[in-house]
Short mmCIF file of N, CA and C in Angstrom, two decimals:
data_model
loop_
_atom_site.label_atom_id
_atom_site.label_comp_id
_atom_site.label_asym_id
_atom_site.label_seq_id
_atom_site.Cartn_x
_atom_site.Cartn_y
_atom_site.Cartn_z
N TYR A 28 112.24 104.54 100.28
CA TYR A 28 113.21 103.47 100.43
C TYR A 28 114.34 103.63 99.41
N GLU A 29 113.98 103.83 98.15
CA GLU A 29 115.01 103.94 97.12
C GLU A 29 115.95 105.11 97.40
N CYS A 30 115.40 106.22 97.85
CA CYS A 30 116.25 107.39 98.13
C CYS A 30 117.33 107.04 99.15
N SER A 31 116.95 106.35 100.19
CA SER A 31 117.92 106.04 101.24
C SER A 31 119.00 105.09 100.73
N VAL A 32 118.62 104.16 99.87
CA VAL A 32 119.61 103.23 99.32
C VAL A 32 120.56 103.97 98.39
N VAL A 33 120.02 104.84 97.55
CA VAL A 33 120.87 105.62 96.64
C VAL A 33 121.83 106.50 97.43
N ILE A 34 121.33 107.17 98.45
CA ILE A 34 122.20 108.03 99.27
C ILE A 34 123.29 107.21 99.93
N LYS A 35 122.93 106.06 100.48
CA LYS A 35 123.92 105.20 101.13
C LYS A 35 125.00 104.76 100.15
N GLN A 36 124.58 104.30 98.97
CA GLN A 36 125.56 103.85 97.98
C GLN A 36 126.44 105.00 97.52
N TRP A 37 125.85 106.17 97.31
CA TRP A 37 126.60 107.33 96.87
C TRP A 37 127.63 107.71 97.92
N TYR A 38 127.21 107.70 99.18
CA TYR A 38 128.12 108.04 100.28
C TYR A 38 129.27 107.06 100.37
N GLN A 39 128.98 105.80 100.18
CA GLN A 39 130.03 104.80 100.27
C GLN A 39 131.08 105.02 99.19
N ARG A 40 130.68 105.60 98.07
CA ARG A 40 131.63 105.84 96.98
C ARG A 40 132.35 107.18 97.11
N ARG A 41 131.72 108.20 97.70
CA ARG A 41 132.26 109.54 97.55
C ARG A 41 132.56 110.33 98.82
N VAL A 42 131.68 110.36 99.77
CA VAL A 42 131.80 111.35 100.85
C VAL A 42 131.55 110.75 102.22
N ARG A 43 131.81 111.55 103.20
CA ARG A 43 131.46 111.23 104.58
C ARG A 43 130.66 112.42 105.12
N GLY A 44 129.76 112.17 106.04
CA GLY A 44 128.94 113.24 106.59
C GLY A 44 127.60 112.69 107.02
N ASN A 45 126.57 113.55 106.96
CA ASN A 45 125.24 113.09 107.37
C ASN A 45 124.34 112.88 106.15
N VAL A 46 123.18 112.32 106.38
CA VAL A 46 122.27 111.95 105.31
C VAL A 46 121.75 113.17 104.55
N VAL A 47 121.38 114.20 105.27
CA VAL A 47 120.85 115.40 104.61
C VAL A 47 121.91 116.00 103.70
N ASP A 48 123.13 116.09 104.20
CA ASP A 48 124.23 116.60 103.39
C ASP A 48 124.41 115.74 102.14
N GLY A 49 124.31 114.44 102.30
CA GLY A 49 124.44 113.53 101.17
C GLY A 49 123.36 113.74 100.14
N ALA A 50 122.12 113.88 100.59
CA ALA A 50 121.01 114.10 99.67
C ALA A 50 121.19 115.41 98.90
N VAL A 51 121.59 116.45 99.59
CA VAL A 51 121.81 117.75 98.93
C VAL A 51 122.93 117.63 97.90
N ARG A 52 124.02 116.98 98.25
CA ARG A 52 125.14 116.82 97.32
C ARG A 52 124.74 116.01 96.09
N ILE A 53 123.97 114.96 96.30
CA ILE A 53 123.52 114.14 95.18
C ILE A 53 122.66 114.97 94.23
N VAL A 54 121.69 115.69 94.78
CA VAL A 54 120.80 116.48 93.94
C VAL A 54 121.58 117.55 93.18
N ARG A 55 122.53 118.20 93.84
CA ARG A 55 123.33 119.24 93.18
C ARG A 55 124.22 118.67 92.07
N SER A 56 124.84 117.55 92.33
CA SER A 56 125.82 117.04 91.36
C SER A 56 125.21 116.13 90.30
N GLU A 57 124.15 115.40 90.66
CA GLU A 57 123.62 114.41 89.71
C GLU A 57 122.14 114.60 89.38
N GLY A 58 121.45 115.49 90.08
CA GLY A 58 120.05 115.74 89.80
C GLY A 58 119.12 114.97 90.72
N LEU A 59 117.91 115.47 90.83
CA LEU A 59 116.90 114.88 91.71
C LEU A 59 116.53 113.46 91.29
N ALA A 60 116.52 113.20 90.00
CA ALA A 60 116.13 111.87 89.51
C ALA A 60 117.05 110.78 90.03
N THR A 61 118.28 111.13 90.36
CA THR A 61 119.23 110.14 90.87
C THR A 61 118.73 109.50 92.15
N LEU A 62 118.01 110.25 92.97
CA LEU A 62 117.49 109.70 94.22
C LEU A 62 116.48 108.57 93.97
N PHE A 63 115.91 108.54 92.79
CA PHE A 63 114.87 107.56 92.49
C PHE A 63 115.33 106.53 91.47
N ARG A 64 116.62 106.41 91.28
CA ARG A 64 117.16 105.41 90.37
C ARG A 64 116.82 104.02 90.90
N GLY A 65 116.25 103.18 90.06
CA GLY A 65 115.91 101.83 90.46
C GLY A 65 114.49 101.64 90.97
N VAL A 66 113.68 102.71 90.97
CA VAL A 66 112.32 102.59 91.48
C VAL A 66 111.49 101.65 90.62
N GLY A 67 111.62 101.75 89.30
CA GLY A 67 110.84 100.90 88.39
C GLY A 67 111.06 99.42 88.65
N PRO A 68 112.31 98.94 88.60
CA PRO A 68 112.54 97.52 88.89
C PRO A 68 112.10 97.13 90.30
N ASN A 69 112.23 98.04 91.24
CA ASN A 69 111.85 97.71 92.61
C ASN A 69 110.33 97.55 92.74
N MET A 70 109.56 98.33 91.99
CA MET A 70 108.10 98.18 92.05
C MET A 70 107.69 96.82 91.47
N GLY A 71 108.31 96.44 90.37
CA GLY A 71 108.03 95.12 89.81
C GLY A 71 108.41 94.01 90.77
N ARG A 72 109.54 94.18 91.40
CA ARG A 72 110.02 93.20 92.37
C ARG A 72 109.06 93.08 93.55
N ALA A 73 108.59 94.22 94.05
CA ALA A 73 107.69 94.20 95.21
C ALA A 73 106.37 93.51 94.87
N ALA A 74 105.85 93.77 93.67
CA ALA A 74 104.61 93.11 93.25
C ALA A 74 104.82 91.61 93.16
N LEU A 75 105.91 91.19 92.53
CA LEU A 75 106.18 89.76 92.40
C LEU A 75 106.49 89.11 93.73
N MET A 76 107.10 89.85 94.63
CA MET A 76 107.38 89.32 95.97
C MET A 76 106.08 88.96 96.67
N ASN A 77 105.12 89.87 96.64
CA ASN A 77 103.83 89.61 97.29
C ASN A 77 103.09 88.47 96.62
N ILE A 78 103.14 88.42 95.29
CA ILE A 78 102.51 87.32 94.57
C ILE A 78 103.19 86.01 94.96
N GLY A 79 104.51 86.02 94.94
CA GLY A 79 105.26 84.81 95.26
C GLY A 79 104.97 84.30 96.64
N GLN A 80 104.97 85.19 97.60
CA GLN A 80 104.74 84.75 98.97
C GLN A 80 103.29 84.33 99.20
N ALA A 81 102.35 85.19 98.86
CA ALA A 81 100.95 84.92 99.19
C ALA A 81 100.37 83.80 98.33
N ALA A 82 100.52 83.90 97.03
CA ALA A 82 99.92 82.91 96.14
C ALA A 82 100.55 81.53 96.33
N PHE A 83 101.87 81.49 96.41
CA PHE A 83 102.51 80.19 96.58
C PHE A 83 102.19 79.58 97.94
N TYR A 84 102.11 80.40 98.97
CA TYR A 84 101.75 79.86 100.28
C TYR A 84 100.36 79.25 100.25
N ASP A 85 99.38 80.03 99.80
CA ASP A 85 98.01 79.54 99.79
C ASP A 85 97.83 78.33 98.88
N GLN A 86 98.41 78.39 97.68
CA GLN A 86 98.25 77.27 96.75
C GLN A 86 98.95 76.01 97.26
N THR A 87 100.14 76.18 97.81
CA THR A 87 100.87 75.03 98.36
C THR A 87 100.11 74.44 99.53
N LYS A 88 99.61 75.28 100.41
CA LYS A 88 98.86 74.80 101.57
C LYS A 88 97.61 74.04 101.14
N ASP A 89 96.84 74.63 100.23
CA ASP A 89 95.62 73.96 99.76
C ASP A 89 95.94 72.61 99.11
N THR A 90 96.96 72.59 98.27
CA THR A 90 97.31 71.36 97.56
C THR A 90 97.81 70.28 98.51
N LEU A 91 98.72 70.63 99.40
CA LEU A 91 99.29 69.64 100.31
C LEU A 91 98.27 69.16 101.35
N LEU A 92 97.37 70.04 101.76
CA LEU A 92 96.29 69.60 102.65
C LEU A 92 95.34 68.65 101.92
N HIS A 93 95.02 68.99 100.67
CA HIS A 93 94.13 68.14 99.87
C HIS A 93 94.73 66.75 99.67
N TRP A 94 96.02 66.69 99.40
CA TRP A 94 96.70 65.41 99.20
C TRP A 94 97.04 64.72 100.53
N GLU A 95 96.72 65.39 101.63
CA GLU A 95 97.00 64.89 102.98
C GLU A 95 98.49 64.63 103.22
N VAL A 96 99.31 65.47 102.60
CA VAL A 96 100.76 65.39 102.80
C VAL A 96 101.14 66.08 104.11
N ILE A 97 100.41 67.12 104.44
CA ILE A 97 100.66 67.87 105.68
C ILE A 97 99.36 67.99 106.45
N GLY A 98 99.49 68.38 107.71
CA GLY A 98 98.33 68.71 108.52
C GLY A 98 98.22 70.22 108.65
N ASP A 99 97.08 70.70 109.12
CA ASP A 99 96.91 72.14 109.34
C ASP A 99 97.49 72.47 110.71
N ASN A 100 98.82 72.39 110.78
CA ASN A 100 99.53 72.61 112.04
C ASN A 100 100.82 73.38 111.76
N THR A 101 101.61 73.62 112.78
CA THR A 101 102.82 74.42 112.62
C THR A 101 103.80 73.79 111.64
N ALA A 102 103.96 72.48 111.69
CA ALA A 102 104.88 71.83 110.74
C ALA A 102 104.40 72.01 109.30
N GLY A 103 103.11 71.88 109.09
CA GLY A 103 102.56 72.09 107.76
C GLY A 103 102.71 73.53 107.30
N HIS A 104 102.47 74.46 108.21
CA HIS A 104 102.63 75.88 107.86
C HIS A 104 104.09 76.20 107.56
N PHE A 105 104.99 75.59 108.32
CA PHE A 105 106.42 75.77 108.07
C PHE A 105 106.78 75.29 106.67
N THR A 106 106.32 74.11 106.32
CA THR A 106 106.62 73.54 105.00
C THR A 106 106.12 74.43 103.88
N CYS A 107 104.89 74.87 103.98
CA CYS A 107 104.30 75.71 102.93
C CYS A 107 104.98 77.07 102.85
N SER A 108 105.32 77.65 103.97
CA SER A 108 105.98 78.96 103.95
C SER A 108 107.42 78.83 103.46
N PHE A 109 108.08 77.72 103.73
CA PHE A 109 109.42 77.46 103.21
C PHE A 109 109.38 77.42 101.68
N ILE A 110 108.38 76.71 101.14
CA ILE A 110 108.21 76.63 99.69
C ILE A 110 107.89 78.01 99.12
N ALA A 111 107.03 78.76 99.79
CA ALA A 111 106.66 80.10 99.33
C ALA A 111 107.85 81.04 99.35
N GLY A 112 108.68 80.97 100.37
CA GLY A 112 109.87 81.81 100.44
C GLY A 112 110.86 81.50 99.33
N THR A 113 111.00 80.22 99.04
CA THR A 113 111.88 79.81 97.95
C THR A 113 111.34 80.28 96.61
N ALA A 114 110.04 80.10 96.39
CA ALA A 114 109.42 80.55 95.14
C ALA A 114 109.53 82.06 94.98
N ALA A 115 109.29 82.80 96.04
CA ALA A 115 109.38 84.26 95.97
C ALA A 115 110.80 84.70 95.64
N THR A 116 111.80 84.01 96.18
CA THR A 116 113.19 84.35 95.87
C THR A 116 113.50 84.07 94.41
N VAL A 117 113.05 82.94 93.91
CA VAL A 117 113.29 82.60 92.50
C VAL A 117 112.65 83.64 91.59
N ILE A 118 111.43 84.04 91.91
CA ILE A 118 110.70 84.99 91.07
C ILE A 118 111.33 86.38 91.11
N THR A 119 111.77 86.82 92.28
CA THR A 119 112.24 88.20 92.42
C THR A 119 113.72 88.41 92.18
N GLN A 120 114.51 87.37 92.19
CA GLN A 120 115.96 87.55 92.08
C GLN A 120 116.38 88.28 90.80
N PRO A 121 115.80 87.98 89.63
CA PRO A 121 116.18 88.76 88.44
C PRO A 121 115.91 90.26 88.62
N PHE A 122 114.81 90.61 89.27
CA PHE A 122 114.51 92.02 89.52
C PHE A 122 115.52 92.62 90.50
N ASP A 123 115.92 91.85 91.51
CA ASP A 123 116.92 92.33 92.46
C ASP A 123 118.25 92.62 91.76
N VAL A 124 118.65 91.73 90.88
CA VAL A 124 119.92 91.91 90.16
C VAL A 124 119.85 93.18 89.31
N VAL A 125 118.78 93.34 88.54
CA VAL A 125 118.64 94.52 87.68
C VAL A 125 118.55 95.79 88.52
N LYS A 126 117.74 95.75 89.58
CA LYS A 126 117.59 96.93 90.45
C LYS A 126 118.93 97.35 91.02
N THR A 127 119.68 96.39 91.53
CA THR A 127 120.97 96.70 92.14
C THR A 127 121.93 97.29 91.11
N ARG A 128 121.98 96.70 89.94
CA ARG A 128 122.89 97.19 88.90
C ARG A 128 122.51 98.60 88.44
N VAL A 129 121.21 98.86 88.28
CA VAL A 129 120.77 100.19 87.85
C VAL A 129 121.08 101.22 88.92
N MET A 130 120.87 100.85 90.19
CA MET A 130 121.08 101.81 91.27
C MET A 130 122.56 102.08 91.54
N GLN A 131 123.44 101.22 91.10
CA GLN A 131 124.86 101.40 91.38
C GLN A 131 125.50 102.53 90.61
N GLY A 132 124.82 103.06 89.62
CA GLY A 132 125.41 104.22 88.98
C GLY A 132 125.22 104.26 87.48
N SER A 133 126.19 104.88 86.83
CA SER A 133 126.05 105.24 85.42
C SER A 133 126.51 104.17 84.44
N ARG A 134 126.68 102.96 84.88
CA ARG A 134 127.11 101.89 83.98
C ARG A 134 126.07 101.61 82.90
N TYR A 135 124.79 101.79 83.23
CA TYR A 135 123.71 101.55 82.28
C TYR A 135 122.90 102.82 82.11
N SER A 136 122.40 103.03 80.88
CA SER A 136 121.59 104.23 80.64
C SER A 136 120.16 104.04 81.11
N GLY A 137 119.76 102.82 81.35
CA GLY A 137 118.41 102.56 81.82
C GLY A 137 118.20 101.10 82.11
N VAL A 138 116.97 100.76 82.46
CA VAL A 138 116.62 99.40 82.86
C VAL A 138 116.77 98.43 81.69
N ILE A 139 116.29 98.83 80.51
CA ILE A 139 116.35 97.94 79.35
C ILE A 139 117.79 97.60 78.99
N GLN A 140 118.66 98.60 78.98
CA GLN A 140 120.07 98.34 78.68
C GLN A 140 120.68 97.40 79.71
N CYS A 141 120.31 97.58 80.96
CA CYS A 141 120.80 96.71 82.02
C CYS A 141 120.33 95.27 81.81
N ILE A 142 119.07 95.09 81.46
CA ILE A 142 118.53 93.75 81.22
C ILE A 142 119.26 93.08 80.06
N VAL A 143 119.45 93.82 78.97
CA VAL A 143 120.13 93.27 77.79
C VAL A 143 121.56 92.90 78.13
N ALA A 144 122.28 93.78 78.83
CA ALA A 144 123.67 93.50 79.19
C ALA A 144 123.77 92.31 80.14
N THR A 145 122.85 92.21 81.07
CA THR A 145 122.86 91.08 82.00
C THR A 145 122.54 89.78 81.27
N ALA A 146 121.60 89.83 80.33
CA ALA A 146 121.24 88.64 79.56
C ALA A 146 122.43 88.15 78.73
N LYS A 147 123.25 89.07 78.24
CA LYS A 147 124.44 88.68 77.46
C LYS A 147 125.44 87.91 78.31
N GLU A 148 125.39 88.10 79.62
CA GLU A 148 126.28 87.37 80.52
C GLU A 148 125.80 85.93 80.73
N GLY A 149 124.58 85.65 80.30
CA GLY A 149 123.99 84.32 80.46
C GLY A 149 122.82 84.37 81.40
N PRO A 150 121.89 83.43 81.26
CA PRO A 150 120.66 83.47 82.07
C PRO A 150 120.90 83.37 83.57
N MET A 151 121.95 82.67 83.97
CA MET A 151 122.21 82.52 85.41
C MET A 151 122.70 83.82 86.05
N SER A 152 123.12 84.78 85.22
CA SER A 152 123.57 86.05 85.79
C SER A 152 122.42 86.80 86.46
N PHE A 153 121.19 86.49 86.08
CA PHE A 153 120.03 87.11 86.74
C PHE A 153 119.82 86.54 88.14
N PHE A 154 120.53 85.47 88.47
CA PHE A 154 120.35 84.84 89.78
C PHE A 154 121.59 84.96 90.66
N LYS A 155 122.48 85.90 90.32
CA LYS A 155 123.64 86.14 91.18
C LYS A 155 123.14 86.62 92.53
N GLY A 156 123.71 86.09 93.59
CA GLY A 156 123.30 86.47 94.94
C GLY A 156 122.06 85.75 95.41
N PHE A 157 121.68 84.66 94.73
CA PHE A 157 120.45 83.95 95.09
C PHE A 157 120.50 83.42 96.52
N VAL A 158 121.60 82.78 96.89
CA VAL A 158 121.67 82.15 98.22
C VAL A 158 121.53 83.18 99.34
N PRO A 159 122.29 84.29 99.32
CA PRO A 159 122.09 85.29 100.38
C PRO A 159 120.66 85.86 100.38
N ALA A 160 120.09 86.05 99.20
CA ALA A 160 118.72 86.57 99.14
C ALA A 160 117.74 85.56 99.74
N TRP A 161 117.95 84.29 99.42
CA TRP A 161 117.08 83.24 99.96
C TRP A 161 117.24 83.11 101.47
N ILE A 162 118.47 83.22 101.95
CA ILE A 162 118.72 83.14 103.40
C ILE A 162 118.05 84.30 104.13
N ARG A 163 117.97 85.45 103.48
CA ARG A 163 117.32 86.62 104.08
C ARG A 163 115.80 86.52 104.00
N LEU A 164 115.28 86.07 102.87
CA LEU A 164 113.83 86.09 102.64
C LEU A 164 113.10 84.92 103.28
N SER A 165 113.66 83.74 103.21
CA SER A 165 112.94 82.55 103.69
C SER A 165 112.56 82.63 105.17
N PRO A 166 113.48 83.00 106.07
CA PRO A 166 113.06 83.09 107.48
C PRO A 166 111.94 84.11 107.70
N GLN A 167 112.01 85.22 106.99
CA GLN A 167 110.96 86.24 107.12
C GLN A 167 109.63 85.69 106.64
N THR A 168 109.64 84.96 105.53
CA THR A 168 108.41 84.37 105.00
C THR A 168 107.86 83.32 105.96
N ILE A 169 108.74 82.49 106.47
CA ILE A 169 108.31 81.43 107.39
C ILE A 169 107.67 82.04 108.65
N LEU A 170 108.34 83.01 109.23
CA LEU A 170 107.80 83.64 110.45
C LEU A 170 106.47 84.35 110.17
N THR A 171 106.39 85.03 109.04
CA THR A 171 105.16 85.75 108.69
C THR A 171 103.97 84.81 108.61
N TRP A 172 104.12 83.71 107.86
CA TRP A 172 102.98 82.82 107.65
C TRP A 172 102.65 82.01 108.89
N ILE A 173 103.64 81.58 109.63
CA ILE A 173 103.34 80.85 110.87
C ILE A 173 102.61 81.76 111.85
N LEU A 174 103.08 83.00 111.97
CA LEU A 174 102.40 83.95 112.85
C LEU A 174 100.98 84.23 112.37
N LEU A 175 100.81 84.40 111.07
CA LEU A 175 99.47 84.64 110.54
C LEU A 175 98.53 83.48 110.85
N GLU A 176 99.02 82.26 110.69
CA GLU A 176 98.18 81.09 110.98
C GLU A 176 97.83 81.02 112.48
N LYS A 177 98.77 81.37 113.34
CA LYS A 177 98.48 81.40 114.78
C LYS A 177 97.41 82.46 115.08
N LEU A 178 97.54 83.63 114.44
CA LEU A 178 96.55 84.69 114.65
C LEU A 178 95.18 84.29 114.11
N ARG A 179 95.14 83.54 112.99
CA ARG A 179 93.86 83.06 112.46
C ARG A 179 93.15 82.15 113.46
N LYS A 180 93.92 81.36 114.20
CA LYS A 180 93.31 80.47 115.20
C LYS A 180 92.81 81.26 116.42
N VAL A 181 93.56 82.28 116.82
CA VAL A 181 93.18 83.10 117.97
C VAL A 181 92.00 84.00 117.62
N PHE A 182 92.00 84.56 116.40
CA PHE A 182 90.96 85.49 115.96
C PHE A 182 90.29 84.93 114.70
N PRO A 183 89.45 83.92 114.84
CA PRO A 183 88.85 83.31 113.63
C PRO A 183 87.92 84.29 112.92
N ALA A 184 87.86 84.14 111.60
CA ALA A 184 86.96 84.97 110.80
C ALA A 184 85.53 84.57 111.10
N SER A 185 84.64 85.52 111.15
CA SER A 185 83.25 85.20 111.49
C SER A 185 82.45 84.79 110.30
#
């Protein structure tokens, strides 16, 4: 995944042609490691994304069912998945900002320098692009959990 994003960004800045040509040009001019720029922050982001979605969904569902705020139905699943999608976006947005900045090129020598520079801009700079990220992630989270709950009813665990 990271390779394709790096190639796309590199192409948008420099050349026109096909993907293979782009990959070869990147490796020749900037080295093989360039294709994997941003992998570290993306791995952290992916782990937190899964934690945010799964843990927040299950915990929210258990809590709201216990308090009898929701029922075990589509509306309840929608509510819990909406909360989980929002929580996952809040948790992962700082990683998205750092990953994007690191992958954009030579402005930073590494992840730590990027984090320090972003922090100097103020804490809210880690949440730039939050609304578009939330608009992208929340529907996916909602559909995933509602579908999973429907499948649980069709194929109950034994």
